[in-house]
Amino acid sequence: MKTPGSGFKLISTVLNLFFPQNCIYCSRERNGGGEYLCCDCFSDIGFIQDPMCFVCGVPADISYDLPGVEFSCGVCRQSPYQFDRARSLGHYDTVLRQLIHHFKYRKQLGVLSDIDGLLEKYFSGCGDDYMGFTVSPVPLHFNKMRERGFDQAFLLARQVADVLHAPLESALLRRVTATSAQATKTKFERAQNIKGAFEVNRPDAVEGKKVLLVDDVFTTGETANEAAKILKKAGAQKVYVFTLGRVVVGKGQDSL
Ligand SMILES: [Zn+2]
Ligand SMILES: [Zn+2]
């Protein structure tokens, strides 16, 4: 037989599912911090900082890289990306990974308020790096959007534009092919899979523009690379990429 205590526990579990009182990462009481994370977990999200590749933003591996002022990684030297620069807020692991999962797969859009706090903090340290840029999401295919119910890259791009006080162009590109999941593919397979997936919607809105493409996670960079290629072909002056999370070899692999 149920005790009053277990009934209460059930209600609080259900409530916690929709309006979490406890931290979504460590399950302790939030006690300040964000809407979904406690103070400790919030401050555990470390930003990716120098030394990193000045093009793709991968953190330098000091065991074999020799980071200089403008250090570029092996991948960028061997097969340069079409974008001019990519940066990610933090590593796609532990707390940040959990936050992105709650947002993307569990559809808890309230997590965006915590993400907003992170974006404010991150971009306040970027000076004028994004001055004059138009913010645009890496587009999701319509089928995917219907399946998921929302477009995570658009929601993030809108927040980034807000934080940077930059214009938002939600449809510079459109996704014309529904690509299969990238998660288990190699860098080469990802490049093949994404080839031809984008088209420019309005060439007049791209010509001469500096575009900041926004997405949730950077894995091998092939999706951003293909989008940048199409934007550059249409006359974009510069293409920068920003993602919340960055997969670095050996860390969480289940992304884009
Ligand atoms: Zn916590
Ligand atoms: Zn690089």
Short mmCIF file of N, CA and C and ligand atoms in Angstrom, two decimals, residues 23-28 37-42, ligand 1:
data_model
loop_
_atom_site.label_atom_id
_atom_site.label_comp_id
_atom_site.label_asym_id
_atom_site.label_seq_id
_atom_site.Cartn_x
_atom_site.Cartn_y
_atom_site.Cartn_z
N CYS A 23 19.42 20.16 -9.49
CA CYS A 23 20.34 20.33 -10.61
C CYS A 23 20.21 19.13 -11.57
N ILE A 24 20.14 19.40 -12.87
CA ILE A 24 19.96 18.30 -13.82
C ILE A 24 21.24 17.50 -14.02
N TYR A 25 22.34 17.97 -13.49
CA TYR A 25 23.57 17.20 -13.63
C TYR A 25 23.91 16.41 -12.37
N CYS A 26 23.96 17.10 -11.22
CA CYS A 26 24.41 16.40 -10.00
C CYS A 26 23.25 16.01 -9.10
N SER A 27 22.02 16.44 -9.47
CA SER A 27 20.79 16.10 -8.72
C SER A 27 20.69 16.74 -7.34
N ARG A 28 21.65 17.57 -6.98
CA ARG A 28 21.53 18.24 -5.68
C ARG A 28 20.62 19.45 -5.83
N LEU A 37 20.77 24.24 -13.49
CA LEU A 37 22.05 23.78 -12.94
C LEU A 37 22.32 24.46 -11.60
N CYS A 38 23.01 23.73 -10.72
CA CYS A 38 23.41 24.35 -9.46
C CYS A 38 24.66 25.22 -9.70
N CYS A 39 24.99 26.01 -8.72
CA CYS A 39 26.14 26.92 -8.83
C CYS A 39 27.42 26.18 -9.21
N ASP A 40 27.66 25.05 -8.51
CA ASP A 40 28.91 24.33 -8.74
C ASP A 40 29.00 23.81 -10.17
N CYS A 41 27.89 23.19 -10.64
CA CYS A 41 27.91 22.62 -12.00
C CYS A 41 28.03 23.73 -13.03
N PHE A 42 27.35 24.85 -12.75
CA PHE A 42 27.41 25.99 -13.66
C PHE A 42 28.86 26.44 -13.81
ZN ZN B 1 24.86 20.44 -9.98
#
